[in-house]
Amino acid sequence: MTPENNATVRGTAVRRPIEHFVADFDETPLHATDKVKEDHVPLSLWGEAWRNLRRQPLFLLSAFLIFVVIVVCLFPGLFSQIDPTSEACQLANSDGVPAGGHPLGYTQQGCDVFARVIYGTRSSVTVGLFTTIGVVIFGGIMGALAGYYGGWVDAVLARINDIFFALPLILGAIVMMQLPVFRTNRNVWSLVLILIIFGWPQISRITRGAVIEVRNADFVTAARSLGVSRFRSLMRHVLPNSLAPIIVVATISLGTFIVAESTLSFLGIGLPPSVMSWGNDIQSAQASLRSNPMPLIYPAIALSITVLSFIMLGDALRDALDPKARKR
Amino acid sequence: MRFSRTSKALGMMAIAALALTGCGGGGATSGSTNAAGNSSKVILADGSEPQRPLMPADTNEVGGGKVIELMFAGLVSYDPSGKPVNELAESIEGKDAQHYTIKLKKDQKFTNGEAITAKTFVDSWNFGAAAKNAQLSGAFFESIKGYDEASAEGSKVETMSGLKVVDDLTFTVELKQPESDWPLRLGYSAFVPVPSGALKDPKGFGEKPVGNGPYKMADGGWQHNVQIQLVPNPEYNGPRKAKNAGVTFKIFQNDDAAYQDLLSNNLDVLQTIPTSALKNFKSDLGDRTIDKPYAGNQTIALPEYLPEWSGEAGKLRRQAISMAMNREEITKVIFNGARKPAKDFTAPVLDGYSDSIKGSENLNFDAAKAKDLWAKADAIQKWDANKTFTIAYNADKGGHKAWVEAVVNQLKNNLGIKVEGKPYATFKEARNDATAKTLTGSIRAGWQADYPSLYNFLGPIYKTGAGSNDAQYANPEFDKAISDGLKASSVSEGNAAMNKAQEILLQDLPAIPLWYQVSQGGWSDQVTNVDYAWNGVPLYYNITGK
Amino acid sequence: MAWYILRRFLQLVPVFLGATLLVYFLVFSLPGDPIVALFGDKPVNEAVAAQLRAQYNLDQPFWIQYLLYLKSIFTFDLGLDFTGREIATVLGEVFPVTARLAVMALIFEAVFGIVFGLIAGLRKGKLFDATVLVASLIVIGIPIFVLGFLLQFFIGVQLGWAKPTVSSAATVQDLILPAMVLGLGSFAYVLRLTRTSVIENMSADYVRTATAKGLSRGRVVRVHILRNSLIPVVTFLGADLGSLMGGAIVTEGIFNVPGVGNRLYRAVTSGEGPTVVSIVTVLVLIYCVSNLLVDLLYAWLDPRIRYDS
């Protein structure tokens, strides 16, 4: 954009005569760098990010891991010969050591640890992933609106946030679990819903803080001065630049939500024991932690690897989105 | 102050030790020595925060119960084997199992100096029974004539007509009907006397109770949610004389924390080893542990109001379920021996118990027969293959998840049906469904004896319309057998009749007996002489320092 | 600024009403009759139960119960819990203990999280960064009830460095181990937030300018990178103080801390409405105030942020 243009927008003409030597445009080294390929349509923010992502080894590694996790979720039968959903456990195998066909040994109930880790992936990843998505969408919107618009919007939304933050999860979870809808059919989705309802305030707070920080930045002022509408500048300029902390918290939360399912089982309000999940297994294994810690360690490792892959994905995504860190 | 209290206790203890060396022990099976031990030690024990103010008739759970038991003495108390021995009673005589005359010992006092007379007892019991005082254990007086009038909702009657003061030390009791085991109940904490101040201000009294038992509360002894400190009552001279310088109940939210405290000598006695330590506690504690059966059991109740559990088909199915579980295996693997497979509906420590009542073979594991019975039931009324048999339990306390899972797996394997555990978040939610008759499957149940009698395990649970009859079991034949037993002129005759009644239960199986409770406890190397009572509670007054 | 603060305090009124109403409603909808539960496995004595229900207003419809509760707040008489104690006394006992615990946990996670996060951010992709990532994965991957149990067993019982449970006074010394366990949960968040923020700010113009100006690296890191990286961290910590106060149910259970989490859990499971609502109301007020402090900190950390407009 040219200086003249800018001046018109501001409504004040530049009157001061400039008298100093300026090299001929063609002679400056800047010419080469600043040359814009005019036939090339500039990429959108996300397009640019995608182009960056594809080249990052961090991204490729995490994408591969996540792909594997998703395949395990969808087709657990490919990975384990034993189907723990149909074969019940035999107490005779209680706390058994690894043996042929049972590489990770048995739990206290005599269940095959490997098969349960594989088959537990689906519920755990569903809880972690969908809760995170829900929380980011809902909490993100609430926080962004509160932080960006300020004033009474902030007052109302942030105070609702405070109230929800203070509600004890356990109280809410017990009440929700006994609603007729969930009572007869307590499953992964009821848990996702509960965790979203009681988990959004955190992301909302973080988003609000990040948006408050960015909304006064120069480029936002610039965009607004250029006549970009408030909402559009929020979407195009403020949010993309506030994403870093949201991504960090969301990727870690993914793991925390999977673990939260375990803690809720510990308190008796998680998934029913008939649903196989890492959290349920970790909780059951806690009782024999000192005599046989392995049934606890393996699902915890599976959980950590999943969280690690999402943390790496988040890091890669953040790098790709950060205009300052962008390299040509 | 601490010094003087200790020294006083020391002197008193020395006398007590002399007096008691002759009669101590009594059926004890603990591994401890019979050395006198160090009586200047304050015993640190685990407890839980009482649910209600510490009024004897308002306390019906273990946290408060332990404290009440040590602070109060009633007409009788139970010795370690569960036999009643006289405390305040000189004699309890009944001729027709319906009319009793009770004589008290002379010169008995509360720690505040108030004398205990026949009137004290009558007033205390009337207070416990009257509806307007809203005492949780009021129903313990239900056998006494006049209870119904006094306990009716909104009733203005505050006394039971069956209680009469004869003189200072004598009173008579008339029951509604003959009950041969009634005197056995008198050791329960609801029957202890309370001073007159308690009746005027129960709330204030509940904070700082004044009793007449082996211990009294220290000044400001009840630090809520933290601890309850008891010190010996020097004036107590009954059979449970304190042999230590006090008992402090440290309040725990979970047993795991208490166990860690025990391992590091921050706790002297832990009543129940938590499930997470069952595999390690013997190596952790060496010989400082105990394994002793007590009067409690666990069952699974199958509500008869559900069509699949009623009628002939329901009966066959209940027997099939019972035979499809391998109790031996579960008690060994899951509980590490902390339970014993059940052979009847009561508990082995009780007088009159038998492990070979006719029909007890229905509680033995027999997978083939179970399948057979299930098929027979299917011939009468088809079991929907998509239907899931659920076993409900409360997940907030008690550690039921592991054994429920084990039972679930065994039933799946041996019957080939769909079975699931169904956790309730809170005990009260589970109780709500059980009392409102809205259960959709079976529910775990347990019974801890209030007093050592077979009837206590049968009448309140399986009689038609009884308060704890979760299965809504109704069988006139059984009701008659039970009331015959109560009318028996002697306790042993009564026991025989109760076991006859159990034969009916073992066929009908309104609840499926699983196993008997065993106390598995442990103590630190600071204390010795630890033994447990018939009800699974340590005999705190007997414990001494090393 | 004074106006802004005053306005925020006025907002406490609707928050207070909303929170108490919502929580009271939740407790009201808790399954099961708390009075029936008091009887345990024993038969329910209906006359006694009716009497007790009347005593705790449980026989009234929801709105009456709620209004009676509000009235009790304004007359400074919160009523009694099931053990027959003044709820106000109970609050006075549990909050100081948990406040100590929460502040200690907060200091723990803030100091370690920020320091490690800063170093990891400055050395992005190096060994330290990777080590810290793995350590935080362990913290994320293992639930607190397992971690707490392990630390309690090894540090408290095996090594004997600390008492495995908290003594009756719940002193600062007793609370070190529980505070560490409690703080671990949030430690990973603080660490990764700081790290990301630092990485982002390292490439910022003002950092480049500061370095170009010839400022020492220490000063650049302290003044230019760290201070500007703290906004998301401070947001998180501010919000976390509240959840540490109320969400310590599991940790307080493991270490037997006689605090808010313990009492709240017991009140929820036994259905003691007024106790739950009173505790949560205090929590809401703590949230609001800590949120206000965070907002004021924003303005201090980044002078461009203004509230008076």
Coordinates of N, CA, C and O in Angstrom, one line a residue, chain B residues 49-53 60 131-132 134-136 138-139 147 151-153 203 207 222 224-226 250-254 257 260-261 263-264 266 396 426-429 431-432 435 446-447 450 467-468, chain C residues 30-34 36-43 45 47-48 50-52 56 80 82-85 93 149 152-153 157 163-166 168 253-254 256 258 262-263 265-266 268-271:
Chain B
E49 N -15.6 -39.0 60.9 CA -16.4 -38.0 61.5 C -17.8 -38.5 61.7 O -18.5 -38.9 60.8
P50 N -18.2 -38.4 63.0 CA -19.6 -38.8 63.3 C -20.6 -38.0 62.4 O -20.4 -36.9 62.1
Q51 N -21.7 -38.8 62.0 CA -22.6 -38.2 61.1 C -23.6 -37.2 61.8 O -24.0 -36.2 61.2
R52 N -23.8 -37.5 63.1 CA -24.8 -36.8 63.9 C -24.1 -36.4 65.2 O -23.1 -36.9 65.5
P53 N -24.8 -35.5 66.0 CA -24.2 -35.2 67.3 C -24.1 -36.5 68.1 O -24.9 -37.5 67.8
N60 N -25.9 -44.2 64.5 CA -26.1 -45.5 64.0 C -25.1 -45.9 63.0 O -25.2 -46.8 62.1
A131 N -41.1 -39.7 68.9 CA -40.9 -39.2 67.5 C -40.4 -37.8 67.6 O -39.6 -37.4 66.8
K132 N -40.9 -37.0 68.5 CA -40.5 -35.6 68.5 C -39.0 -35.3 68.7 O -38.5 -34.3 68.4
A134 N -36.7 -37.2 67.3 CA -36.1 -37.5 66.0 C -34.7 -38.2 66.2 O -33.7 -37.7 65.7
Q135 N -34.7 -39.3 66.9 CA -33.5 -40.0 67.1 C -33.4 -41.2 66.1 O -34.3 -42.0 66.0
L136 N -32.3 -41.2 65.4 CA -32.2 -42.2 64.3 C -32.3 -43.6 64.7 O -32.8 -44.5 63.9
G138 N -34.2 -44.8 67.0 CA -35.4 -45.0 67.8 C -36.1 -46.3 67.6 O -36.6 -46.9 68.5
A139 N -35.9 -46.9 66.4 CA -36.6 -48.1 66.1 C -36.1 -49.3 66.9 O -36.7 -50.3 67.0
Y147 N -44.4 -48.4 72.1 CA -43.5 -47.7 71.2 C -44.3 -47.1 70.0 O -44.0 -46.0 69.6
S151 N -43.9 -43.2 68.9 CA -43.1 -43.0 67.8 C -43.9 -42.5 66.5 O -43.3 -42.3 65.5
A152 N -45.2 -42.5 66.7 CA -46.0 -42.1 65.5 C -45.8 -40.7 65.1 O -45.4 -39.8 66.0
E153 N -45.9 -40.4 63.8 CA -45.6 -39.1 63.4 C -46.5 -38.0 64.0 O -47.7 -38.2 64.1
K203 N -28.6 -31.2 71.6 CA -27.6 -30.7 70.6 C -26.3 -30.3 71.4 O -25.2 -30.7 70.9
E207 N -22.3 -32.4 71.4 CA -20.9 -31.9 71.2 C -20.0 -32.3 72.3 O -18.8 -32.6 72.0
W222 N -13.5 -33.2 71.0 CA -13.9 -33.4 69.6 C -13.5 -32.2 68.7 O -14.2 -31.2 68.7
H224 N -13.6 -31.3 65.2 CA -14.3 -31.8 64.1 C -13.4 -32.0 62.9 O -12.6 -31.2 62.6
N225 N -13.7 -33.1 62.2 CA -13.0 -33.6 61.0 C -11.5 -33.8 61.3 O -10.7 -34.0 60.3
V226 N -11.0 -33.7 62.5 CA -9.6 -33.9 62.8 C -9.4 -35.0 63.7 O -8.8 -36.0 63.4
K250 N -8.2 -40.5 65.3 CA -7.8 -39.6 64.2 C -8.8 -39.8 63.1 O -9.0 -40.9 62.6
I251 N -9.4 -38.7 62.6 CA -10.4 -38.9 61.6 C -9.8 -38.9 60.2 O -9.1 -38.0 59.8
F252 N -10.1 -40.0 59.4 CA -9.6 -40.2 58.1 C -10.8 -40.2 57.1 O -11.9 -40.6 57.4
Q253 N -10.4 -39.7 55.9 CA -11.4 -39.7 54.8 C -11.3 -41.0 54.0 O -12.2 -41.5 53.5
N254 N -10.1 -41.5 53.9 CA -9.9 -42.8 53.3 C -8.9 -43.7 54.0 O -8.0 -43.2 54.6
A257 N -4.9 -43.5 53.3 CA -4.1 -42.5 54.1 C -3.8 -43.1 55.5 O -2.7 -42.9 56.0
Q260 N -1.0 -45.6 55.4 CA 0.3 -44.9 55.3 C 0.8 -44.4 56.6 O 1.9 -44.5 57.0
D261 N -0.2 -43.9 57.4 CA 0.1 -43.3 58.7 C 0.5 -44.5 59.6 O 1.4 -44.3 60.5
L263 N 2.0 -47.2 58.8 CA 3.3 -47.7 58.4 C 4.4 -46.8 59.0 O 5.5 -47.2 59.3
S264 N 4.1 -45.5 59.1 CA 5.1 -44.6 59.6 C 4.9 -44.2 61.1 O 5.3 -43.2 61.6
N266 N 2.5 -43.1 62.7 CA 1.6 -41.9 63.1 C 0.3 -42.4 63.6 O -0.6 -41.6 63.9
D396 N -19.1 -44.6 46.4 CA -18.4 -43.6 47.2 C -17.7 -44.1 48.4 O -16.7 -43.5 48.8
T426 N -23.4 -42.2 44.9 CA -23.5 -42.1 46.3 C -24.3 -43.1 47.0 O -25.3 -43.7 46.3
F427 N -24.0 -43.4 48.2 CA -24.8 -44.4 49.0 C -26.2 -44.0 49.0 O -27.1 -44.8 48.9
K428 N -26.5 -42.7 49.2 CA -27.9 -42.3 49.4 C -28.7 -42.5 48.1 O -29.9 -42.8 48.2
E429 N -28.1 -42.4 47.0 CA -28.8 -42.6 45.7 C -29.2 -44.1 45.7 O -30.3 -44.5 45.3
R431 N -29.6 -46.1 48.2 CA -30.6 -46.4 49.2 C -32.0 -45.9 48.7 O -33.0 -46.5 49.0
N432 N -32.0 -44.8 48.0 CA -33.2 -44.2 47.5 C -33.9 -45.2 46.6 O -35.1 -45.5 46.8
T435 N -35.2 -48.2 48.7 CA -36.4 -48.0 49.5 C -37.6 -47.6 48.7 O -38.7 -47.9 49.1
G446 N -25.3 -55.4 52.6 CA -24.4 -55.9 53.6 C -25.1 -55.7 55.0 O -26.0 -54.9 55.1
W447 N -24.8 -56.5 55.9 CA -25.4 -56.4 57.2 C -24.3 -56.6 58.3 O -23.5 -57.5 58.3
D450 N -26.1 -55.6 64.9 CA -26.2 -54.6 66.0 C -26.0 -55.3 67.3 O -25.5 -54.7 68.2
G467 N -38.2 -53.2 57.4 CA -37.6 -51.9 56.9 C -36.4 -52.1 56.0 O -36.2 -51.3 55.1
S468 N -35.6 -53.2 56.2 CA -34.5 -53.3 55.3 C -34.7 -54.4 54.3 O -33.7 -54.9 53.7
Chain C
L30 N -29.9 -33.3 43.5 CA -29.1 -34.5 43.8 C -30.0 -35.7 44.1 O -31.0 -35.6 44.7
P31 N -29.6 -36.8 43.5 CA -30.5 -38.0 43.7 C -30.4 -38.5 45.1 O -29.4 -38.4 45.8
G32 N -31.5 -39.0 45.5 CA -31.6 -39.6 46.9 C -32.0 -38.7 48.0 O -31.7 -37.5 47.9
D33 N -32.6 -39.2 49.0 CA -33.1 -38.4 50.1 C -32.0 -38.4 51.2 O -31.7 -39.5 51.7
P34 N -31.4 -37.3 51.5 CA -30.3 -37.3 52.5 C -30.7 -37.9 53.8 O -29.9 -38.5 54.5
V36 N -33.0 -40.2 54.4 CA -33.1 -41.7 54.2 C -31.7 -42.2 54.4 O -31.5 -43.3 55.1
A37 N -30.7 -41.6 53.8 CA -29.4 -42.1 53.8 C -28.8 -42.1 55.2 O -27.9 -42.9 55.6
L38 N -29.3 -41.2 56.1 CA -28.8 -41.1 57.4 C -29.0 -42.4 58.2 O -28.3 -42.8 59.1
F39 N -30.1 -43.1 57.7 CA -30.4 -44.4 58.4 C -29.5 -45.5 58.0 O -29.6 -46.6 58.5
G40 N -28.7 -45.3 56.9 CA -27.8 -46.4 56.5 C -28.6 -47.5 55.9 O -29.7 -47.4 55.3
D41 N -28.2 -48.8 56.3 CA -28.9 -50.0 55.8 C -30.1 -50.2 56.7 O -30.9 -51.1 56.5
K42 N -30.2 -49.5 57.8 CA -31.2 -49.7 58.8 C -32.6 -49.2 58.3 O -32.7 -48.4 57.4
P43 N -33.7 -49.8 58.9 CA -35.0 -49.4 58.4 C -35.2 -47.9 58.7 O -34.7 -47.3 59.6
N45 N -37.2 -44.8 59.8 CA -38.2 -44.5 60.7 C -38.9 -43.3 60.2 O -38.4 -42.2 60.3
A47 N -41.4 -41.4 61.0 CA -41.8 -40.3 61.9 C -40.5 -39.4 62.1 O -40.5 -38.2 62.1
V48 N -39.4 -40.1 62.4 CA -38.1 -39.5 62.6 C -37.7 -38.7 61.4 O -37.2 -37.6 61.4
A50 N -39.5 -37.5 59.0 CA -40.3 -36.4 58.7 C -39.8 -35.2 59.6 O -39.7 -34.0 59.1
Q51 N -39.6 -35.5 60.8 CA -39.1 -34.5 61.8 C -37.8 -33.9 61.3 O -37.6 -32.7 61.4
L52 N -36.9 -34.7 60.9 CA -35.6 -34.2 60.4 C -35.7 -33.4 59.2 O -35.0 -32.4 59.0
Y56 N -34.5 -29.4 58.6 CA -33.6 -28.9 57.6 C -34.3 -28.3 56.4 O -33.7 -28.1 55.3
L80 N -27.3 -25.2 60.7 CA -26.5 -26.3 61.2 C -26.3 -27.4 60.1 O -27.1 -27.6 59.2
F82 N -25.4 -31.6 59.4 CA -26.0 -32.8 60.0 C -25.4 -33.2 61.3 O -26.0 -33.9 62.2
T83 N -24.1 -32.8 61.5 CA -23.5 -33.1 62.8 C -23.9 -32.1 63.9 O -23.4 -32.2 65.0
G84 N -24.8 -31.2 63.5 CA -25.3 -30.3 64.5 C -24.4 -29.1 64.8 O -24.4 -28.5 65.8
R85 N -23.5 -28.8 63.8 CA -22.6 -27.6 64.0 C -23.0 -26.5 63.1 O -23.5 -26.6 62.0
E93 N -13.3 -23.1 59.8 CA -12.2 -24.1 60.0 C -11.6 -24.6 58.7 O -10.3 -24.7 58.7
F149 N -0.5 -41.0 45.8 CA -0.3 -42.2 46.6 C 1.2 -42.6 46.5 O 1.8 -43.0 47.5
Q152 N 3.4 -40.2 48.5 CA 3.1 -40.4 49.9 C 3.8 -41.6 50.4 O 4.5 -41.6 51.4
F153 N 3.8 -42.7 49.6 CA 4.4 -43.9 50.0 C 5.9 -43.8 50.0 O 6.6 -44.2 51.0
V157 N 6.5 -42.6 53.6 CA 6.6 -43.8 54.4 C 8.0 -44.4 54.3 O 8.7 -44.7 55.3
K163 N 5.7 -36.3 56.9 CA 4.6 -37.2 57.5 C 3.7 -37.5 56.3 O 3.4 -36.7 55.5
P164 N 3.2 -38.8 56.2 CA 2.4 -39.1 55.1 C 1.0 -38.4 55.1 O 0.4 -38.2 54.1
T165 N 0.6 -38.1 56.3 CA -0.7 -37.3 56.3 C -0.5 -36.1 57.1 O 0.5 -35.9 57.8
V166 N -1.5 -35.2 57.0 CA -1.3 -33.9 57.7 C -1.8 -33.9 59.1 O -2.8 -34.6 59.4
S168 N -3.1 -32.5 62.9 CA -4.3 -31.8 63.2 C -4.2 -30.3 62.9 O -5.2 -29.6 62.6
G253 N -8.1 -35.8 50.2 CA -8.4 -37.2 50.6 C -7.2 -38.0 50.8 O -7.1 -38.7 51.9
I254 N -6.3 -38.0 49.9 CA -5.1 -38.8 50.0 C -4.3 -38.4 51.3 O -3.8 -39.3 52.0
N256 N -5.3 -36.6 53.8 CA -6.2 -36.4 55.0 C -6.1 -35.0 55.4 O -5.9 -34.7 56.6
P258 N -7.8 -31.7 56.5 CA -9.1 -31.3 56.9 C -9.5 -30.0 56.3 O -9.7 -29.0 56.9
N262 N -12.4 -31.9 51.2 CA -12.9 -32.9 52.0 C -14.3 -32.7 52.5 O -15.2 -33.6 52.4
R263 N -14.5 -31.5 53.0 CA -15.8 -31.2 53.6 C -16.8 -31.1 52.5 O -18.0 -31.6 52.6
Y265 N -16.8 -32.7 49.6 CA -17.1 -34.0 49.1 C -18.1 -34.7 50.0 O -19.1 -35.3 49.6
R266 N -17.8 -34.6 51.3 CA -18.7 -35.2 52.3 C -20.1 -34.6 52.2 O -21.1 -35.3 52.2
V268 N -21.5 -33.1 49.6 CA -22.2 -33.4 48.4 C -22.7 -34.9 48.5 O -23.9 -35.1 48.1
T269 N -21.9 -35.8 48.9 CA -22.3 -37.2 48.9 C -23.4 -37.4 50.0 O -24.3 -38.3 49.8
S270 N -23.4 -36.6 51.0 CA -24.5 -36.8 52.0 C -25.7 -35.9 51.8 O -26.7 -35.9 52.5
G271 N -25.6 -35.0 50.8 CA -26.7 -34.1 50.4 C -27.0 -33.0 51.4 O -28.1 -32.6 51.6

